[in-house]
Amino acid sequence: MLPTFSLLTELAGDPIQLELFGPDGCLQSWLAAERALALAQSELGIIDPADATAISAAASLDNIDRDELWASAKHAGYPILGLVRQISRLLPAGPNGRVHFGATTQDIMDTGLALQLQRSLYELDSRVAQLGQALARQCEAHAHTVMPARTHAQQAVPTTLGATLASLLAQLARHRERMTQALPRVASISMFGAGGTSAAYGARSIQLREGMARWLGLRSTNVPWHVARDGLAEYGWLCVVITATCARFARNVVDLSRTEIGEVSEPFVSHRGASSTMPQKVNPISSEAIIGLSATAGALASSLARMQEAGHERAAGEWQIEWQVIPQLGVLAGSALAEAQVIIDGLQVDADRMGRNLDLDGGLIMAEAHMIHLAQKLGREVAHDLVYEAAQRARSEHRVLRDTLPEVLAEHGLADELPAPIRVADYVGEAQQIVAEAVRLWGAAPAVPAVPAMSELAGAGPARGIPRDV
């Protein structure tokens, strides 16, 4: 279960992922698994169809006493025993003995978790899709907005804001591809019984799993994964890298919104990011939240390997790691995407300040351009040393490169090699093509297929407010 209170998710939490992995989200997933089990067994003649119908009707969230369930779960160590007994006591003799028939606790919890993760990936992909569309628009709008590229936190050469954002857009496209590829490995049924052999399910266990998978919209598999948790680790790692991508964007916004730089800033609304004591402050609060969310996800990533250490046919403590970490990672990723959306939708860009900043260091941002020109005749090493000397003179004497470079060339008898003036806007290389290619790759990225709400699965009635389709 998620913590009852987290200041970070209270201020910047994704309500969709919070609800999906919340108490009722878990209950919905387990109930869907129990309904599907009964219905699939009835299709194979293992239990009576009328019993399956009665079980499916009883296995409803409206029929569960939450306080009683969690009290019994704390006593037993797991929630499914209490859940099954609450369902069973609603049924008459006969069908009450067919609830959870042949199943083990982890079958139901893992199948429910697969439903949650499938839905979580769909919701994360929906957020990535929305963010990517907004980012693509910003890339195209600023394909020609020239700004300093920065390496090692210092000005390097000119680039454009569009080209800078394009690398983020390409990352989002790759994340969509990764989520689509991971989906079948994450959204798999788990019905293999106590020791993973399916003995209690009888001779038609394979057909039973296939029927359950069909009812639930999951992938069927004939190899148990009770202790093979690589699929869950893959989901967790996807959440980590998604939050890290958002954090890279957020870190750039924080840096570029510094008073001394002032090239971009977060959306402005009265008192957004305000200080309690300094009236002038407009703090980058969404960026700060994203960095915190990502750092937390990164710290949790170390547990993804520990989850996979379970031995033999059942975990002895490793399973409990997942209960805490996997929901948190889903919430952290969804929350980071939601905050990144706030920033990109209202991103404030000061193109004039970018232009002024290009001249901050005496025009040294064009040093490479001059070196490449001189290298055509003088060779790269000679050209590098000449421009280096001119750059150091400009910096030490608080002058500009366009004045010191002619002096240095003349001192070396190379006055005739002085490059023609080069406009900053003419030295952005493939910036526009980079934007176009990133937008093209984004448009070709696959989407995670839509899935129904869990409360609608396996013969249940209409959804009652937990995860929605968009």
Short mmCIF file of C-alpha atoms in Angstrom, two decimals:
data_model
loop_
_atom_site.label_atom_id
_atom_site.label_comp_id
_atom_site.label_asym_id
_atom_site.label_seq_id
_atom_site.Cartn_x
_atom_site.Cartn_y
_atom_site.Cartn_z
CA MET A 1 0.00 0.00 0.00
CA LEU A 2 1.05 3.59 -0.59
CA PRO A 3 1.83 5.76 2.44
CA THR A 4 -1.26 7.38 3.94
CA PHE A 5 0.34 10.78 3.46
CA SER A 6 3.21 12.06 1.36
CA LEU A 7 3.79 15.79 1.07
CA LEU A 8 5.43 15.27 -2.33
CA THR A 9 2.47 13.42 -3.86
CA GLU A 10 -0.01 15.62 -1.99
CA LEU A 11 1.41 18.65 -3.82
CA ALA A 12 2.37 16.98 -7.11
CA GLY A 13 0.69 13.56 -7.19
CA ASP A 14 -0.96 12.03 -10.25
CA PRO A 15 -4.54 11.31 -9.13
CA ILE A 16 -4.98 8.60 -11.77
CA GLN A 17 -2.01 6.50 -10.63
CA LEU A 18 -2.78 7.21 -6.97
CA GLU A 19 -6.30 5.85 -7.40
CA LEU A 20 -5.19 2.93 -9.55
CA PHE A 21 -2.73 1.71 -6.91
CA GLY A 22 -4.84 2.76 -3.94
CA PRO A 23 -6.81 0.37 -1.68
CA ASP A 24 -9.90 0.20 -3.88
CA GLY A 25 -7.75 -0.12 -6.99
CA CYS A 26 -6.14 -3.23 -5.51
CA LEU A 27 -9.52 -4.63 -4.45
CA GLN A 28 -10.97 -4.06 -7.91
CA SER A 29 -8.11 -5.95 -9.51
CA TRP A 30 -8.41 -8.94 -7.16
CA LEU A 31 -12.17 -9.09 -7.55
CA ALA A 32 -11.81 -9.03 -11.34
CA ALA A 33 -9.41 -11.97 -11.10
CA GLU A 34 -11.85 -13.94 -8.90
CA ARG A 35 -14.74 -13.24 -11.28
CA ALA A 36 -12.71 -14.28 -14.30
CA LEU A 37 -11.59 -17.48 -12.59
CA ALA A 38 -15.18 -18.54 -11.89
CA LEU A 39 -16.40 -17.63 -15.38
CA ALA A 40 -13.51 -19.41 -17.12
CA GLN A 41 -14.08 -22.51 -14.97
CA SER A 42 -17.76 -22.52 -15.87
CA GLU A 43 -16.90 -22.41 -19.57
CA LEU A 44 -14.88 -25.60 -19.11
CA GLY A 45 -17.51 -27.35 -16.98
CA ILE A 46 -15.33 -27.24 -13.85
CA ILE A 47 -18.03 -25.39 -11.93
CA ASP A 48 -21.69 -24.88 -12.71
CA PRO A 49 -22.48 -21.80 -14.89
CA ALA A 50 -25.13 -20.67 -12.40
CA ASP A 51 -22.56 -20.83 -9.61
CA ALA A 52 -20.13 -18.77 -11.69
CA THR A 53 -22.82 -16.14 -12.31
CA ALA A 54 -23.57 -15.94 -8.59
CA ILE A 55 -19.87 -15.68 -7.72
CA SER A 56 -19.34 -12.96 -10.31
CA ALA A 57 -22.24 -10.95 -8.89
CA ALA A 58 -21.01 -11.38 -5.30
CA ALA A 59 -17.41 -10.40 -6.16
CA SER A 60 -18.26 -6.72 -6.28
CA LEU A 61 -16.54 -3.85 -4.54
CA ASP A 62 -19.88 -2.75 -3.10
CA ASN A 63 -20.05 -6.01 -1.15
CA ILE A 64 -16.68 -5.73 0.57
CA ASP A 65 -16.29 -4.51 4.14
CA ARG A 66 -12.94 -2.76 3.88
CA ASP A 67 -12.29 -2.41 7.60
CA GLU A 68 -12.91 -6.10 8.18
CA LEU A 69 -10.82 -7.06 5.16
CA TRP A 70 -7.73 -5.09 6.16
CA ALA A 71 -7.99 -6.29 9.75
CA SER A 72 -8.04 -9.90 8.59
CA ALA A 73 -5.24 -9.24 6.10
CA LYS A 74 -3.03 -7.85 8.86
CA HIS A 75 -3.69 -11.02 10.90
CA ALA A 76 -3.14 -13.48 8.02
CA GLY A 77 -0.37 -11.52 6.35
CA TYR A 78 -2.20 -11.42 3.03
CA PRO A 79 -5.61 -10.07 1.96
CA ILE A 80 -7.03 -12.82 -0.27
CA LEU A 81 -8.19 -15.24 2.44
CA GLY A 82 -10.42 -12.56 3.96
CA LEU A 83 -11.60 -11.41 0.54
CA VAL A 84 -12.64 -14.93 -0.49
CA ARG A 85 -14.52 -15.46 2.76
CA GLN A 86 -16.44 -12.22 2.37
CA ILE A 87 -17.48 -13.24 -1.15
CA SER A 88 -18.36 -16.77 -0.05
CA ARG A 89 -20.60 -15.77 2.82
CA LEU A 90 -22.84 -13.86 0.41
CA LEU A 91 -23.57 -17.09 -1.47
CA PRO A 92 -25.74 -20.09 -0.62
CA ALA A 93 -24.33 -23.56 -0.12
CA GLY A 94 -22.93 -24.82 -3.41
CA PRO A 95 -21.55 -21.73 -5.08
CA ASN A 96 -19.93 -20.62 -1.81
CA GLY A 97 -17.67 -23.67 -2.09
CA ARG A 98 -16.60 -22.78 -5.63
CA VAL A 99 -15.12 -19.34 -4.94
CA HIS A 100 -11.32 -19.25 -5.51
CA PHE A 101 -11.52 -22.90 -6.60
CA GLY A 102 -7.97 -24.29 -7.00
CA ALA A 103 -6.36 -20.84 -6.77
CA THR A 104 -3.64 -19.61 -4.45
CA THR A 105 -3.27 -16.12 -2.98
CA GLN A 106 -0.42 -15.07 -5.26
CA ASP A 107 -2.33 -16.18 -8.37
CA ILE A 108 -5.03 -13.64 -7.57
CA MET A 109 -2.70 -10.88 -6.42
CA ASP A 110 -0.31 -11.27 -9.34
CA THR A 111 -3.12 -11.39 -11.87
CA GLY A 112 -4.63 -8.32 -10.25
CA LEU A 113 -1.25 -6.61 -10.33
CA ALA A 114 -0.92 -7.42 -14.04
CA LEU A 115 -4.25 -5.65 -14.58
CA GLN A 116 -3.05 -2.64 -12.62
CA LEU A 117 0.26 -2.44 -14.48
CA GLN A 118 -1.47 -2.81 -17.84
CA ARG A 119 -3.75 0.07 -16.94
CA SER A 120 -0.86 2.05 -15.50
CA LEU A 121 1.15 1.73 -18.72
CA TYR A 122 -1.85 2.88 -20.72
CA GLU A 123 -2.30 5.91 -18.48
CA LEU A 124 1.42 6.72 -18.51
CA ASP A 125 1.43 6.43 -22.29
CA SER A 126 -1.56 8.77 -22.46
CA ARG A 127 0.37 11.33 -20.44
CA VAL A 128 3.48 10.85 -22.58
CA ALA A 129 1.34 11.33 -25.70
CA GLN A 130 -0.10 14.60 -24.40
CA LEU A 131 3.32 15.84 -23.29
CA GLY A 132 4.93 14.86 -26.59
CA GLN A 133 2.33 16.66 -28.66
CA ALA A 134 2.90 19.88 -26.71
CA LEU A 135 6.65 19.42 -26.89
CA ALA A 136 6.52 18.87 -30.66
CA ARG A 137 4.65 22.16 -31.03
CA GLN A 138 7.29 23.97 -29.00
CA CYS A 139 10.08 22.35 -31.04
CA GLU A 140 8.57 23.59 -34.29
CA ALA A 141 7.75 27.01 -32.89
CA HIS A 142 11.35 27.50 -31.76
CA ALA A 143 13.24 25.69 -34.50
CA HIS A 144 14.88 29.04 -35.40
CA THR A 145 15.08 30.56 -31.92
CA VAL A 146 18.85 30.83 -31.50
CA MET A 147 20.32 30.37 -28.03
CA PRO A 148 23.64 29.30 -26.51
CA ALA A 149 24.28 25.59 -26.34
CA ARG A 150 25.91 24.76 -23.04
CA THR A 151 28.44 22.05 -22.25
CA HIS A 152 29.83 21.56 -18.75
CA ALA A 153 27.48 24.41 -17.73
CA GLN A 154 29.33 26.90 -19.96
CA GLN A 155 28.40 28.41 -23.30
CA ALA A 156 29.68 26.25 -26.16
CA VAL A 157 28.32 27.01 -29.65
CA PRO A 158 25.01 28.39 -30.90
CA THR A 159 21.99 26.11 -31.13
CA THR A 160 18.23 26.64 -31.18
CA LEU A 161 15.69 26.07 -28.46
CA GLY A 162 13.85 23.76 -30.83
CA ALA A 163 16.92 21.56 -31.27
CA THR A 164 17.45 21.45 -27.51
CA LEU A 165 13.85 20.34 -26.94
CA ALA A 166 14.04 17.88 -29.86
CA SER A 167 16.28 15.50 -27.95
CA LEU A 168 13.64 15.34 -25.22
CA LEU A 169 10.95 14.66 -27.81
CA ALA A 170 13.00 11.79 -29.24
CA GLN A 171 13.34 10.35 -25.74
CA LEU A 172 9.58 10.42 -25.28
CA ALA A 173 9.15 8.60 -28.61
CA ARG A 174 11.53 5.90 -27.39
CA HIS A 175 9.64 5.63 -24.10
CA ARG A 176 6.40 4.99 -26.01
CA GLU A 177 8.14 2.25 -27.94
CA ARG A 178 9.55 0.75 -24.75
CA MET A 179 6.14 0.74 -23.04
CA THR A 180 4.52 -0.95 -26.02
CA GLN A 181 7.25 -3.58 -26.11
CA ALA A 182 7.05 -4.18 -22.35
CA LEU A 183 3.26 -4.52 -22.26
CA PRO A 184 2.99 -8.26 -23.05
CA ARG A 185 5.76 -9.05 -20.56
CA VAL A 186 4.01 -7.05 -17.85
CA ALA A 187 0.34 -7.82 -18.53
CA SER A 188 0.42 -11.62 -18.21
CA ILE A 189 -1.93 -13.87 -16.30
CA SER A 190 -0.61 -15.76 -13.27
CA MET A 191 -2.68 -18.87 -12.43
CA PHE A 192 -0.37 -21.75 -11.51
CA GLY A 193 -1.41 -22.80 -8.02
CA ALA A 194 0.48 -23.31 -4.81
CA GLY A 195 3.78 -24.63 -6.19
CA GLY A 196 3.56 -23.38 -9.76
CA THR A 197 2.45 -26.73 -11.26
CA SER A 198 -1.29 -25.96 -11.63
CA ALA A 199 -2.10 -29.31 -10.02
CA ALA A 200 -5.20 -28.02 -8.20
CA TYR A 201 -6.65 -26.58 -11.41
CA GLY A 202 -7.01 -30.01 -12.95
CA ALA A 203 -6.31 -31.44 -16.38
CA ARG A 204 -7.57 -28.40 -18.27
CA SER A 205 -5.40 -25.82 -16.52
CA ILE A 206 -3.97 -24.45 -19.77
CA GLN A 207 -7.43 -23.85 -21.22
CA LEU A 208 -8.46 -22.31 -17.89
CA ARG A 209 -5.63 -19.78 -18.04
CA GLU A 210 -6.46 -18.97 -21.64
CA GLY A 211 -10.10 -18.41 -20.73
CA MET A 212 -9.20 -16.19 -17.79
CA ALA A 213 -6.78 -14.21 -19.91
CA ARG A 214 -9.51 -13.67 -22.48
CA TRP A 215 -11.96 -12.44 -19.84
CA LEU A 216 -9.39 -10.04 -18.44
CA GLY A 217 -7.63 -8.89 -21.60
CA LEU A 218 -4.28 -10.24 -20.43
CA ARG A 219 -1.70 -12.36 -22.19
CA SER A 220 -1.77 -16.07 -21.39
CA THR A 221 1.44 -17.87 -20.50
CA ASN A 222 2.20 -21.47 -19.59
CA VAL A 223 5.29 -20.77 -17.50
CA PRO A 224 4.75 -19.57 -13.91
CA TRP A 225 6.23 -16.25 -12.79
CA HIS A 226 5.54 -16.37 -9.06
CA VAL A 227 9.26 -15.79 -8.43
CA ALA A 228 10.30 -14.60 -11.92
CA ARG A 229 9.81 -10.86 -11.41
CA ASP A 230 11.76 -9.44 -14.36
CA GLY A 231 8.54 -8.14 -15.92
CA LEU A 232 7.79 -6.11 -12.79
CA ALA A 233 11.36 -4.87 -12.68
CA GLU A 234 11.03 -3.80 -16.32
CA TYR A 235 7.88 -1.84 -15.48
CA GLY A 236 9.66 -0.23 -12.55
CA TRP A 237 12.66 0.71 -14.65
CA LEU A 238 10.40 2.25 -17.28
CA CYS A 239 8.92 4.45 -14.57
CA VAL A 240 12.41 5.43 -13.42
CA VAL A 241 13.64 6.43 -16.89
CA ILE A 242 10.43 8.34 -17.64
CA THR A 243 10.85 10.40 -14.48
CA ALA A 244 14.53 10.91 -15.33
CA THR A 245 13.61 12.32 -18.75
CA CYS A 246 11.21 14.72 -17.08
CA ALA A 247 13.94 15.67 -14.61
CA ARG A 248 16.37 16.51 -17.41
CA PHE A 249 13.79 18.91 -18.80
CA ALA A 250 13.10 20.31 -15.34
CA ARG A 251 16.80 20.79 -14.60
CA ASN A 252 17.22 22.82 -17.79
CA VAL A 253 14.23 24.98 -16.87
CA VAL A 254 15.67 25.60 -13.40
CA ASP A 255 19.06 26.54 -14.83
CA LEU A 256 17.76 28.69 -17.67
CA SER A 257 15.34 30.54 -15.40
CA ARG A 258 18.13 31.73 -13.10
CA THR A 259 18.13 35.51 -12.71
CA GLU A 260 21.54 35.72 -14.37
CA ILE A 261 20.36 33.76 -17.43
CA GLY A 262 16.62 34.40 -17.72
CA GLU A 263 16.03 32.61 -21.03
CA VAL A 264 13.00 30.53 -20.09
CA SER A 265 10.66 30.27 -17.13
CA GLU A 266 7.68 28.33 -15.91
CA PRO A 267 4.11 29.55 -16.51
CA PHE A 268 3.28 32.68 -14.54
CA VAL A 269 0.08 32.95 -12.54
CA SER A 270 -0.27 35.35 -9.64
CA HIS A 271 1.49 33.96 -6.54
CA ARG A 272 2.51 30.74 -8.29
CA GLY A 273 5.90 29.87 -6.78
CA ALA A 274 5.69 32.79 -4.38
CA SER A 275 7.87 33.13 -1.29
CA SER A 276 6.44 33.77 2.18
CA THR A 277 9.06 36.46 2.81
CA MET A 278 10.55 37.66 -0.52
CA PRO A 279 7.82 39.33 -2.59
CA GLN A 280 9.84 39.26 -5.83
CA LYS A 281 10.28 35.48 -5.95
CA VAL A 282 8.73 33.30 -8.70
CA ASN A 283 10.17 29.89 -7.89
CA PRO A 284 10.18 27.07 -10.50
CA ILE A 285 7.93 24.87 -8.39
CA SER A 286 6.94 22.31 -11.03
CA SER A 287 10.57 21.76 -11.99
CA GLU A 288 11.53 21.38 -8.35
CA ALA A 289 8.77 18.81 -7.83
CA ILE A 290 9.88 16.83 -10.87
CA ILE A 291 13.49 16.72 -9.70
CA GLY A 292 12.31 15.48 -6.31
CA LEU A 293 10.05 12.87 -7.89
CA SER A 294 12.85 11.64 -10.13
CA ALA A 295 15.43 11.47 -7.34
CA THR A 296 12.98 9.41 -5.29
CA ALA A 297 12.35 7.06 -8.20
CA GLY A 298 16.08 6.67 -8.74
CA ALA A 299 16.57 5.74 -5.10
CA LEU A 300 13.81 3.13 -5.34
CA ALA A 301 15.42 1.64 -8.47
CA SER A 302 17.95 -0.23 -6.35
CA SER A 303 15.13 -2.41 -5.04
CA LEU A 304 14.24 -3.69 -8.52
CA ALA A 305 17.12 -6.16 -8.39
CA ARG A 306 16.30 -7.23 -4.82
CA MET A 307 12.74 -8.07 -5.90
CA GLN A 308 14.14 -10.73 -8.22
CA GLU A 309 16.09 -12.64 -5.57
CA ALA A 310 13.15 -14.82 -4.48
CA GLY A 311 14.14 -18.49 -4.33
CA HIS A 312 12.43 -21.77 -5.09
CA GLU A 313 8.69 -21.40 -5.84
CA ARG A 314 7.69 -18.56 -3.54
CA ALA A 315 9.27 -15.42 -2.11
CA ALA A 316 10.02 -15.00 1.58
CA GLY A 317 10.09 -11.25 1.96
CA GLU A 318 11.09 -10.19 -1.56
CA TRP A 319 7.43 -10.05 -2.62
CA GLN A 320 6.71 -7.46 0.05
CA ILE A 321 9.30 -5.13 -1.54
CA GLU A 322 7.05 -4.89 -4.59
CA TRP A 323 4.03 -3.89 -2.54
CA GLN A 324 5.79 -0.69 -1.55
CA VAL A 325 7.99 0.05 -4.56
CA ILE A 326 5.96 -0.77 -7.69
CA PRO A 327 2.95 1.44 -6.84
CA GLN A 328 5.25 4.26 -5.78
CA LEU A 329 7.15 4.15 -9.06
CA GLY A 330 3.91 4.29 -11.05
CA VAL A 331 2.76 7.30 -9.06
CA LEU A 332 6.14 9.04 -9.34
CA ALA A 333 6.24 8.60 -13.12
CA GLY A 334 2.68 9.80 -13.64
CA SER A 335 3.26 12.76 -11.35
CA ALA A 336 6.47 13.80 -13.13
CA LEU A 337 4.71 13.67 -16.49
CA ALA A 338 1.81 15.73 -15.19
CA GLU A 339 4.11 18.45 -13.83
CA ALA A 340 6.16 18.47 -17.05
CA GLN A 341 2.91 19.05 -18.92
CA VAL A 342 2.22 22.14 -16.80
CA ILE A 343 5.63 23.54 -17.70
CA ILE A 344 5.60 22.84 -21.43
CA ASP A 345 2.05 24.13 -21.90
CA GLY A 346 2.93 27.49 -20.39
CA LEU A 347 6.66 27.71 -21.06
CA GLN A 348 7.82 31.34 -21.13
CA VAL A 349 10.59 31.95 -23.70
CA ASP A 350 12.62 35.16 -23.80
CA ALA A 351 14.25 35.10 -27.26
CA ASP A 352 15.69 38.59 -26.79
CA ARG A 353 17.50 37.50 -23.62
CA MET A 354 18.86 34.49 -25.49
CA GLY A 355 20.22 36.83 -28.13
CA ARG A 356 21.88 39.05 -25.54
CA ASN A 357 23.36 36.06 -23.77
CA LEU A 358 25.05 34.96 -27.00
CA ASP A 359 27.25 38.07 -26.65
CA LEU A 360 27.96 37.70 -22.94
CA ASP A 361 31.45 36.27 -23.32
CA GLY A 362 32.81 38.66 -25.90
CA GLY A 363 31.60 36.64 -28.86
CA LEU A 364 33.65 33.60 -27.83
CA ILE A 365 30.70 31.39 -28.59
CA MET A 366 31.80 31.69 -32.25
CA ALA A 367 35.36 30.51 -31.55
CA GLU A 368 34.77 27.09 -33.09
CA ALA A 369 33.27 28.65 -36.21
CA HIS A 370 36.41 30.76 -36.73
CA MET A 371 38.67 27.81 -36.02
CA ILE A 372 36.91 25.61 -38.59
CA HIS A 373 37.23 28.38 -41.20
CA LEU A 374 40.96 28.85 -40.55
CA ALA A 375 41.54 25.10 -40.46
CA GLN A 376 40.64 24.82 -44.15
CA LYS A 377 44.09 26.28 -45.02
CA LEU A 378 46.10 26.15 -41.80
CA GLY A 379 45.06 22.77 -40.43
CA ARG A 380 43.03 22.14 -37.31
CA GLU A 381 45.83 22.26 -34.72
CA VAL A 382 47.31 25.55 -35.92
CA ALA A 383 43.86 27.09 -36.25
CA HIS A 384 42.91 25.88 -32.78
CA ASP A 385 45.98 27.47 -31.18
CA LEU A 386 45.49 30.79 -32.95
CA VAL A 387 41.86 31.09 -31.91
CA TYR A 388 42.71 29.89 -28.41
CA GLU A 389 45.25 32.70 -28.08
CA ALA A 390 42.74 35.26 -29.35
CA ALA A 391 40.07 33.93 -26.99
CA GLN A 392 42.32 34.16 -23.96
CA ARG A 393 43.30 37.70 -24.87
CA ALA A 394 39.66 38.71 -25.28
CA ARG A 395 38.74 37.24 -21.92
CA SER A 396 41.72 38.57 -19.96
CA GLU A 397 41.44 42.07 -21.44
CA HIS A 398 37.62 42.18 -21.37
CA ARG A 399 37.45 42.60 -25.13
CA VAL A 400 35.66 40.77 -27.93
CA LEU A 401 36.91 38.00 -30.21
CA ARG A 402 36.20 39.91 -33.40
CA ASP A 403 38.82 42.47 -32.29
CA THR A 404 41.48 40.17 -30.82
CA LEU A 405 41.48 37.54 -33.59
CA PRO A 406 42.70 39.96 -36.32
CA GLU A 407 45.49 41.06 -33.98
CA VAL A 408 46.67 37.52 -33.31
CA LEU A 409 46.55 36.58 -36.99
CA ALA A 410 48.55 39.71 -37.90
CA GLU A 411 51.16 38.93 -35.23
CA HIS A 412 51.64 35.50 -36.81
CA GLY A 413 51.86 36.90 -40.35
CA LEU A 414 48.44 35.57 -41.25
CA ALA A 415 46.43 38.75 -41.58
CA ASP A 416 45.13 37.64 -44.98
CA GLU A 417 43.49 34.59 -43.40
CA LEU A 418 41.03 36.62 -41.35
CA PRO A 419 37.62 34.91 -41.64
CA ALA A 420 34.68 36.81 -43.06
CA PRO A 421 32.12 37.75 -40.40
CA ILE A 422 29.93 34.77 -39.47
CA ARG A 423 26.43 35.34 -38.15
CA VAL A 424 25.46 33.38 -35.07
CA ALA A 425 22.23 32.28 -36.77
CA ASP A 426 24.28 30.80 -39.62
CA TYR A 427 26.23 28.51 -37.29
CA VAL A 428 23.51 26.25 -35.94
CA GLY A 429 24.29 23.30 -38.19
CA GLU A 430 21.45 20.79 -38.51
CA ALA A 431 19.27 22.40 -35.85
CA GLN A 432 16.23 22.69 -38.11
CA GLN A 433 16.69 19.19 -39.51
CA ILE A 434 17.03 17.82 -35.97
CA VAL A 435 13.67 19.33 -35.08
CA ALA A 436 12.04 17.92 -38.21
CA GLU A 437 13.44 14.44 -37.58
CA ALA A 438 12.43 14.41 -33.91
CA VAL A 439 8.88 15.44 -34.85
CA ARG A 440 8.80 12.71 -37.51
CA LEU A 441 9.99 10.06 -35.04
CA TRP A 442 7.43 11.25 -32.53
CA GLY A 443 4.64 10.90 -35.09
CA ALA A 444 5.71 7.30 -35.79
CA ALA A 445 5.86 6.23 -32.12
CA PRO A 446 3.43 3.40 -31.22
CA ALA A 447 0.69 3.80 -28.62
CA VAL A 448 -0.21 1.46 -25.78
CA PRO A 449 -3.67 0.00 -26.55
CA ALA A 450 -6.63 1.23 -24.52
CA VAL A 451 -7.98 -1.07 -21.81
CA PRO A 452 -11.33 -1.14 -19.97
CA ALA A 453 -11.69 -0.19 -16.33
CA MET A 454 -11.16 -3.15 -14.01
CA SER A 455 -14.64 -2.78 -12.56
CA GLU A 456 -15.98 -3.58 -16.05
CA LEU A 457 -14.00 -6.81 -16.48
CA ALA A 458 -15.26 -10.38 -16.28
CA GLY A 459 -18.99 -9.83 -16.19
CA ALA A 460 -19.08 -6.93 -13.75
CA GLY A 461 -21.35 -3.96 -14.03
CA PRO A 462 -20.34 -0.46 -15.21
CA ALA A 463 -17.31 1.31 -13.76
CA ARG A 464 -17.76 3.01 -10.39
CA GLY A 465 -15.16 5.74 -10.63
CA ILE A 466 -11.79 3.96 -10.76
CA PRO A 467 -9.47 4.43 -13.71
CA ARG A 468 -11.18 6.00 -16.67
CA ASP A 469 -10.65 5.56 -20.37
CA VAL A 470 -9.41 8.67 -22.20
#
